[in-house]
Coordinates of C-alpha atoms and ligand atoms in Angstrom, one line a residue:
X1 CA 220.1 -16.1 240.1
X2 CA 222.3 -14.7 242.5
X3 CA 224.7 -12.5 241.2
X4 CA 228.5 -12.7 242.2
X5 CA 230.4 -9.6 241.7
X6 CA 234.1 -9.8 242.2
X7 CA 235.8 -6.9 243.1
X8 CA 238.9 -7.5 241.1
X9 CA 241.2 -3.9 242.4
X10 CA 243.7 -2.3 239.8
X11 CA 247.4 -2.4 240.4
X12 CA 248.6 0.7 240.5
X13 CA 252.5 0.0 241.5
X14 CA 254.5 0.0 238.5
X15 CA 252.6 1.9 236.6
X16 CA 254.7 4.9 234.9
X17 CA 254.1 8.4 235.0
X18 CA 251.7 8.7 231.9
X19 CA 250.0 5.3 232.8
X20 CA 249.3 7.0 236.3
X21 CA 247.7 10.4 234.4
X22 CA 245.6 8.3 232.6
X23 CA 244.1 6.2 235.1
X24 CA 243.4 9.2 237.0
X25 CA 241.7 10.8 234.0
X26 CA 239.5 7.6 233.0
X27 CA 237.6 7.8 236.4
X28 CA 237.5 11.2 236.2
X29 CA 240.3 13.1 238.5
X30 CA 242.7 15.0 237.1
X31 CA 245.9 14.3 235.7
X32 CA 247.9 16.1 238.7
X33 CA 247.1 13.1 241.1
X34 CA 248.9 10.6 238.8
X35 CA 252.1 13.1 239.8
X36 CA 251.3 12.9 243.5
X37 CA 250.3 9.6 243.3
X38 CA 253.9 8.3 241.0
X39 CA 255.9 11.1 243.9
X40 CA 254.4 9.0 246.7
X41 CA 255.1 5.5 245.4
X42 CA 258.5 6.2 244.0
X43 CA 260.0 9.0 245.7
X44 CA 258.3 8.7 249.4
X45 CA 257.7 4.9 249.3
X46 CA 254.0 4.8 250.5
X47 CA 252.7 1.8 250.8
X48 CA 248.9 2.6 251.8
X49 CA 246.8 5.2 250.7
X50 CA 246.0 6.7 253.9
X51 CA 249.9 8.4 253.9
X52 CA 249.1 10.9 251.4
X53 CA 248.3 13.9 253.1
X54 CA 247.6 15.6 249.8
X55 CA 244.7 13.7 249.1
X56 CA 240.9 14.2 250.3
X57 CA 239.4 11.7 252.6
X58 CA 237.5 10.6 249.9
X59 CA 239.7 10.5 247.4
X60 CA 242.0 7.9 249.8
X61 CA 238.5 6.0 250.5
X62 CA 238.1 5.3 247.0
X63 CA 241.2 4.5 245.8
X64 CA 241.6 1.9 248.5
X65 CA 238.0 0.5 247.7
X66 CA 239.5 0.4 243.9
X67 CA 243.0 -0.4 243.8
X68 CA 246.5 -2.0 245.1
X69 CA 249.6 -0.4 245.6
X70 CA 251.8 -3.4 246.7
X71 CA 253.1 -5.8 244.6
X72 CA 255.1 -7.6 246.4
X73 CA 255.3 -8.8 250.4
X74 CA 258.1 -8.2 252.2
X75 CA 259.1 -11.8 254.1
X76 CA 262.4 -11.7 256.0
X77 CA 265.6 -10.1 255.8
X78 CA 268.6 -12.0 256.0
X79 CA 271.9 -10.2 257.1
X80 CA 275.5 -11.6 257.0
X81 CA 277.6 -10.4 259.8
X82 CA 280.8 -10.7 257.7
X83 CA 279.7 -8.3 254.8
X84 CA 276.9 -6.6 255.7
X85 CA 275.6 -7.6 252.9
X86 CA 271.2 -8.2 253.3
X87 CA 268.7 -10.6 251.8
X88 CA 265.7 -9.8 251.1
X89 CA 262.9 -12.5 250.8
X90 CA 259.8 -11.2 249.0
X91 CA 256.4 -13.0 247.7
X92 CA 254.1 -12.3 245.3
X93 CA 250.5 -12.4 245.3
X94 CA 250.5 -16.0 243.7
X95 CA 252.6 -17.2 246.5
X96 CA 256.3 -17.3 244.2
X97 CA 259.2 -16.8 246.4
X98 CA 261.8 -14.2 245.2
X99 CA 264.8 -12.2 246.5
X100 CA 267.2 -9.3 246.0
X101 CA 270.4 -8.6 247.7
X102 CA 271.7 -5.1 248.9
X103 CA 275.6 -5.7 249.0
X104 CA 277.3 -2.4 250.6
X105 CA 280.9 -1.2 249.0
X106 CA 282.5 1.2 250.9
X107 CA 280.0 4.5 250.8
X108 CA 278.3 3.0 247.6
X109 CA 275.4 0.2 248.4
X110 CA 273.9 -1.9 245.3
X111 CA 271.0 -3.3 245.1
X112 CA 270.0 -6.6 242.8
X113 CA 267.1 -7.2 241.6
X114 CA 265.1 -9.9 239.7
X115 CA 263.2 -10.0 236.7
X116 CA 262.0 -13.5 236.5
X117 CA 260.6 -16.0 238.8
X118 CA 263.3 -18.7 238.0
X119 CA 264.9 -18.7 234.1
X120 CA 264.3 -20.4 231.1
X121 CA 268.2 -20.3 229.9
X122 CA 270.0 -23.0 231.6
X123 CA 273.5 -21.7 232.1
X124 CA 275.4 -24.4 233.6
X125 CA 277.1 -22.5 236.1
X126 CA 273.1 -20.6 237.8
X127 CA 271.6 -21.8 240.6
X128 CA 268.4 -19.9 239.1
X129 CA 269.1 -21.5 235.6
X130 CA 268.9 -25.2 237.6
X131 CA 265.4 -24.4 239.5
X132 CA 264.2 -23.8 235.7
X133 CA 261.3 -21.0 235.2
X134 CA 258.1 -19.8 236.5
X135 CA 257.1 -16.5 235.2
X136 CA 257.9 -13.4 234.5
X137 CA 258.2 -10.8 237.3
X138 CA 255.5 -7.8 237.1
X139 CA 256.7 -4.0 236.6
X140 CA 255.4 -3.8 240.2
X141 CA 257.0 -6.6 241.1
X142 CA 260.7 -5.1 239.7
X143 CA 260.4 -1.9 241.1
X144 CA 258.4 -3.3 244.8
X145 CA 262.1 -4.9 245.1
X146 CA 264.1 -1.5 245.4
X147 CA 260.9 0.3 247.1
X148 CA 260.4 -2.1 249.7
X149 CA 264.3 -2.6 250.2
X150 CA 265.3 0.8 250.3
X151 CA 262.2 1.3 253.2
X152 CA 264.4 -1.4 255.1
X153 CA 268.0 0.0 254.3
X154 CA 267.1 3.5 253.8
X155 CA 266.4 5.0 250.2
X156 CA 269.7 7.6 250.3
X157 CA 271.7 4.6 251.2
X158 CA 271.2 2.4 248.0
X159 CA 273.3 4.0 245.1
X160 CA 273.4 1.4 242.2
X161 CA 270.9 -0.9 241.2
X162 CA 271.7 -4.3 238.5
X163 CA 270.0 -6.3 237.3
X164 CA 271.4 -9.7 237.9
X165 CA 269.0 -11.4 240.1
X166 CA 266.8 -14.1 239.4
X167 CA 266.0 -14.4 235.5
X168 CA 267.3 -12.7 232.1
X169 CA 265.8 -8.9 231.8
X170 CA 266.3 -8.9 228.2
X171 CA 263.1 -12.1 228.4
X172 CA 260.8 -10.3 230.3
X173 CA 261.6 -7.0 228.2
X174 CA 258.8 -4.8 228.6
X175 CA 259.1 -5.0 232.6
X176 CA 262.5 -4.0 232.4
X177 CA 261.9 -1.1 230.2
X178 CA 259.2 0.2 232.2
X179 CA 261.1 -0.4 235.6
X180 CA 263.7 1.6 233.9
X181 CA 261.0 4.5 233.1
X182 CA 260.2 4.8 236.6
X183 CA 263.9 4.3 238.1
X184 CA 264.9 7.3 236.0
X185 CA 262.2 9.2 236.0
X186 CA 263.2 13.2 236.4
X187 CA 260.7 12.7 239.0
X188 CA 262.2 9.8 241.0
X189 CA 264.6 11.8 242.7
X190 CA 268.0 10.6 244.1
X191 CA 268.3 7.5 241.7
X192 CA 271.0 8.4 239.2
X193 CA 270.4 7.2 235.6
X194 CA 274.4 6.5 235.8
X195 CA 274.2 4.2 238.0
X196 CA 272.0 1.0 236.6
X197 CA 273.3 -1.3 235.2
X198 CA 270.7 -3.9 233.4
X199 CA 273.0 -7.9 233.1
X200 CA 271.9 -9.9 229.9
X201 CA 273.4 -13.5 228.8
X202 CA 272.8 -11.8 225.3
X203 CA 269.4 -11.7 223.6
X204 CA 271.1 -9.7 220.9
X205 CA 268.4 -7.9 218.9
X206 CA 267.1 -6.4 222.4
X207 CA 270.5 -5.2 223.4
X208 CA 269.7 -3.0 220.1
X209 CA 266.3 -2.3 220.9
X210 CA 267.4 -1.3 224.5
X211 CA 270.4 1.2 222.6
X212 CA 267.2 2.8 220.9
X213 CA 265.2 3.2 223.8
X214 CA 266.9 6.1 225.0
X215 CA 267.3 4.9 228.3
X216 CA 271.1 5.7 229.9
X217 CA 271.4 2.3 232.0
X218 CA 274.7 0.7 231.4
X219 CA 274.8 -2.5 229.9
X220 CA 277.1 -5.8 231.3
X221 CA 277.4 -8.6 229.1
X222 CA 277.3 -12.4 230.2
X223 CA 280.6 -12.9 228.6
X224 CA 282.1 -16.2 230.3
X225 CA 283.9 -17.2 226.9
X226 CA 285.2 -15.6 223.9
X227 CA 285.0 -19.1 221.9
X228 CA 281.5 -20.2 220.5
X229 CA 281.4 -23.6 221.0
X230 CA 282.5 -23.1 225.1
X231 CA 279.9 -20.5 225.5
X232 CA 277.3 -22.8 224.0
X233 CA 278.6 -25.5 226.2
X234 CA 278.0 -24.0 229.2
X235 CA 275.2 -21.3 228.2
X236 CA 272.8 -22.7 225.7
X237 CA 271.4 -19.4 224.4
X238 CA 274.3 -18.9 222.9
X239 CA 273.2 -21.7 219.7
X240 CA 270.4 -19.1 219.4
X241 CA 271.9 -15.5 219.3
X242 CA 275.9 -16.2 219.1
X243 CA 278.6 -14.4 220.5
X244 CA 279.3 -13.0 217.3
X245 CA 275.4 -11.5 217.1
X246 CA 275.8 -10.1 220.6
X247 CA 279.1 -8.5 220.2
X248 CA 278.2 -6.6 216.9
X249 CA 275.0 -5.6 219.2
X250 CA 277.1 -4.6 222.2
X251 CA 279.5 -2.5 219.8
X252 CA 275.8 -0.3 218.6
X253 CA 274.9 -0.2 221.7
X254 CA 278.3 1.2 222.9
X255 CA 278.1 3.8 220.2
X256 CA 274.4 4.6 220.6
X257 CA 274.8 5.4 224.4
X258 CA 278.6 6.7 224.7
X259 CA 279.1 3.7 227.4
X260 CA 281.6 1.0 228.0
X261 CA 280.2 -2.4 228.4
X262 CA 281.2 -4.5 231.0
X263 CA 282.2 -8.2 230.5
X264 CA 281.3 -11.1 233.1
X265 CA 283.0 -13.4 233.4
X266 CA 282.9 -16.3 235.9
X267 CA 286.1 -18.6 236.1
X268 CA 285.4 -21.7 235.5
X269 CA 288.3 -24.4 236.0
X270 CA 289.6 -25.0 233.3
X271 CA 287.1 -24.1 231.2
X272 CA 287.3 -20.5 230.6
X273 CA 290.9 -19.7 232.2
X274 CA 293.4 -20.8 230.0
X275 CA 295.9 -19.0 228.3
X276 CA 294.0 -18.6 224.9
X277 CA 291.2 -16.8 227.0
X278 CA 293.8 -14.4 227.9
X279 CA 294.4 -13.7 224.4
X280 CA 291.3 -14.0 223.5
X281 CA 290.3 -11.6 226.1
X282 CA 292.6 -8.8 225.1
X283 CA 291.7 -8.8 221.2
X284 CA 288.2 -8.2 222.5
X285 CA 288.6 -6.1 224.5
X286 CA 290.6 -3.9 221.9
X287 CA 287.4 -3.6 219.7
X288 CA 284.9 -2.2 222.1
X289 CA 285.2 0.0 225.1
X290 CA 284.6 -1.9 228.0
X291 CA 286.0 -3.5 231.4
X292 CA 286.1 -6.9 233.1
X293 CA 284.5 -8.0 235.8
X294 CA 285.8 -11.1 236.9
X295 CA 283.2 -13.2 239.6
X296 CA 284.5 -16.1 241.1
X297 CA 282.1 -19.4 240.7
X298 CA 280.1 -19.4 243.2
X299 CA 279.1 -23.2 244.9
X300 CA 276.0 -24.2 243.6
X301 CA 276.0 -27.4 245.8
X302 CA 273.1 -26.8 247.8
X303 CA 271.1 -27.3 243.7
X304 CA 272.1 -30.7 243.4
X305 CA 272.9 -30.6 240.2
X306 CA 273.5 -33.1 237.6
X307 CA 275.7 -33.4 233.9
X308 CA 278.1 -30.8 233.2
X309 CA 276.7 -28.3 236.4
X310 CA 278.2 -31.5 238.7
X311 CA 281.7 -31.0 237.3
X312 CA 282.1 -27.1 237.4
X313 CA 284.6 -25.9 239.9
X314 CA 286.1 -22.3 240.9
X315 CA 289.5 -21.5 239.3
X316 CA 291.5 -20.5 242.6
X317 CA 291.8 -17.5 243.7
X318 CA 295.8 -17.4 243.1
X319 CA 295.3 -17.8 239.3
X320 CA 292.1 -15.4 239.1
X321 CA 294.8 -12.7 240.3
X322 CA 297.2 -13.9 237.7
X323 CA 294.9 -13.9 234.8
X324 CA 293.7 -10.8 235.7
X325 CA 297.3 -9.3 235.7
X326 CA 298.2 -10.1 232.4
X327 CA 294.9 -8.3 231.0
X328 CA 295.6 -5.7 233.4
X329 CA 299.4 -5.6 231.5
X330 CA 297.5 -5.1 228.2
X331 CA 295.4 -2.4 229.6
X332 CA 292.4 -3.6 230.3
X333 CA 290.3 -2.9 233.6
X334 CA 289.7 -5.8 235.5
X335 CA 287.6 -5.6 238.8
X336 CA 287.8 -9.2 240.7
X337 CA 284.4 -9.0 242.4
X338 CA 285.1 -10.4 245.9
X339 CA 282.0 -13.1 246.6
X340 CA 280.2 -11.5 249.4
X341 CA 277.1 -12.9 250.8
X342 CA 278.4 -16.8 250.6
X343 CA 277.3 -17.4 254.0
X344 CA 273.9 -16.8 253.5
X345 CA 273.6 -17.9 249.8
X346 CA 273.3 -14.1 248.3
X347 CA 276.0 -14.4 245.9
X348 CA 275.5 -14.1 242.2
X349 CA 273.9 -16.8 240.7
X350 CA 272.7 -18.3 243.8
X351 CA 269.9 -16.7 244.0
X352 CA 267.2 -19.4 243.7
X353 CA 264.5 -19.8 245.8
X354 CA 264.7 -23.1 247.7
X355 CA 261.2 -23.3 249.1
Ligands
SAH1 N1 270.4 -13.3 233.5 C1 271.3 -12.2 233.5 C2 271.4 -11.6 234.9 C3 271.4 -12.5 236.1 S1 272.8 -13.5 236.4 C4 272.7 -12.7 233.1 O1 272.9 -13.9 232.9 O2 273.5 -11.8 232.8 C5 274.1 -12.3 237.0 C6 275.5 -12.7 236.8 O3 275.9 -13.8 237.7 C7 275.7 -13.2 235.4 O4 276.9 -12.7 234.9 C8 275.9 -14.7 235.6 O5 276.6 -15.3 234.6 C9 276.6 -14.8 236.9 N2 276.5 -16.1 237.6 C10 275.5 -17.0 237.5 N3 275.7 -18.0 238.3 C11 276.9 -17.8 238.9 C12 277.7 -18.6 239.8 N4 277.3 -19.7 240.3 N5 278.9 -18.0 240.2 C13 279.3 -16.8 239.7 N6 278.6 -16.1 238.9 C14 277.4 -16.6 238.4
SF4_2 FE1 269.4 -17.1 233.5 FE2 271.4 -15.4 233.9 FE3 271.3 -17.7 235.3 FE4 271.8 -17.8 232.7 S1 273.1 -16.8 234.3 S2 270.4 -19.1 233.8 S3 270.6 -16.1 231.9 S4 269.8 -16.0 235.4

């Protein structure tokens, strides 16, 4: 009988630094090359074998015979000639579409990345929460997003990452921890630990678990209501772990890490900027150290949506300012995030592959 072997080759991006030195010590090379090979992924961007100088011929011969070090493919970039703000379209091995967005500020550039192909939560107001869920994203596929963006933009260039693409980080946990590993890794040099912020609707008991993992990222919570039975309205997850779960985790996590957290919160019409969210606001915002960033609603027209999503609209821009001046009177920092990207659909919460 004839004998099929498949050559099925390892995936080596995304691997962390002790994941790397033990590959290299099961077949047989020392531990070293998992610190050449993690320098040349992370720090120098390779993407094929045959760039690392430091390794033998023959060492690059079989490592290409063996393994992969791409997760993802880079398809187009989009730019926006009003912001400068640049779309990245990736896929993945199994053909998904996915994209991050590199929106520049001034002499700071973020980067946002996905974690999930698609979501499984359903906020009302998400483009991704509408196209429903696929998968969850790889650790190569997380960290191929900054790597193969910051080969396009320039690696110096990008000085914050978030995560507040596609899909709830806190779901596909052990990818985000890992991605987190490698992003601020004493190794990976020039990426900050100060200066990631990981986005969650609130899955409260792995806000904790993220507190203990020793990890500095800073945290922003999906706030979009301080009332239970509006959040649950228009984010479902929130019957499962309440606002009152996530904010006694947010408060650990605030203590365990010395950080402020930062609130989201997208204005909804009527909805979620009335004057009791003011004052509901600002007794929050007394207990735990944080800040306010307010997004405005982004269109998500182009989903088609149905039920409640059909009825959302954008609180103008005139009362944003004003309801962010009388926190601002209390004391509270409030950032209005300016909605950059529109014109080419890169805005927060449109992310949401359409292909
Ligand atoms: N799943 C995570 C991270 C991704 S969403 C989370 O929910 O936090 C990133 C941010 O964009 C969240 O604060 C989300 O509530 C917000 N957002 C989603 N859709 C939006 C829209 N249409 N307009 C404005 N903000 C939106
Ligand atoms: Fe998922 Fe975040 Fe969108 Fe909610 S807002 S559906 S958690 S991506």
């Amino acid at each position: 009988m004839e004998n099929n072997i498949i050559n099925i080759k390892r995936q080596l991006k995304g691997l962390t630094l002790d994941e790397l030195k033990e590959y290299f010590k099961e077949t047989g090379e020392p531990a070293f090359r998992g610190e050449q090979l993690f320098n040349w992924m992370y720090n120098h961007l390779a993407v094929s074998f045959d760039e690392m100088q430091n390794f033998s011929k023959q060492l690059r011969a079989k490592l290409s015979g063996n393994c992969l070090i791409q997760a993802l493919e880079l398809v187009t970039v989009q730019d926006s000639p009003q912001t400068g703000t640049k779309k990245f379209l990736f896929q993945t091995s199994d053909e998904r579409k996915i994209e991050s967005v590199i929106i520049p500020d001034g002499d700071r550039a973020t980067l946002c990345i996905s974690t999930q192909v698609g979501c499984p939560l359903d906020c009302k107001f998400c483009a991704t929460g509408l196209m429903g869920y696929k998968r969850n994203l790889t650790v190569g596929e997380v960290v191929d997003q900054y790597l193969l963006a910051a080969r396009e933009y320039g690696k110096d260039k990008i000085t914050n990452i978030v995560y507040m693409g596609m899909g709830e980080p806190l779901l596909n946990y052990k990818a985000t921890l890992s991605s987190l590993s490698i992003f601020t890794a004493e190794l990976t040099k020039g990426l900050s630990r100060n200066r990631i912020t990981v986005s969650t609707s609130g899955i409260a008991p792995k806000i904790r678990e993220l507190a203990d993992s020793g990890f500095r990222v800073k945290l922003a919570l999906s706030l979009h209501s301080c009332f239970e039975d509006v959040r649950s309205t228009i984010m479902p997850i929130n019957n499962k772990f309440s606002l009152k779960d996530n904010i006694e985790s947010i408060k650990y996590f605030a203590r365990k890490t010395g950080s402020r957290i930062t609130f989201e919160y997208t204005m909804l019409k009527g909805i979620n900027d009335r004057k009791e969210d003011v004052k509901a606001l600002i007794k929050l915002c007394s207990q735990i150290p944080s800040k306010i960033n307010i997004i405005p609603f982004n269109s998500i027209a182009h989903m088609n949506p149905g039920g409640i999503s059909a009825t959302l609209e954008p609180t103008p821009l005139k009362e944003i300012e004003h309801f962010a001046q009388q926190l601002r009177d209390n004391n509270i920092t409030v950032m209005i995030r300016e909605t950059q990207g529109n014109d080419i659909a890169a805005a927060c919460g449109q992310l949401a592959a359409k292909y």
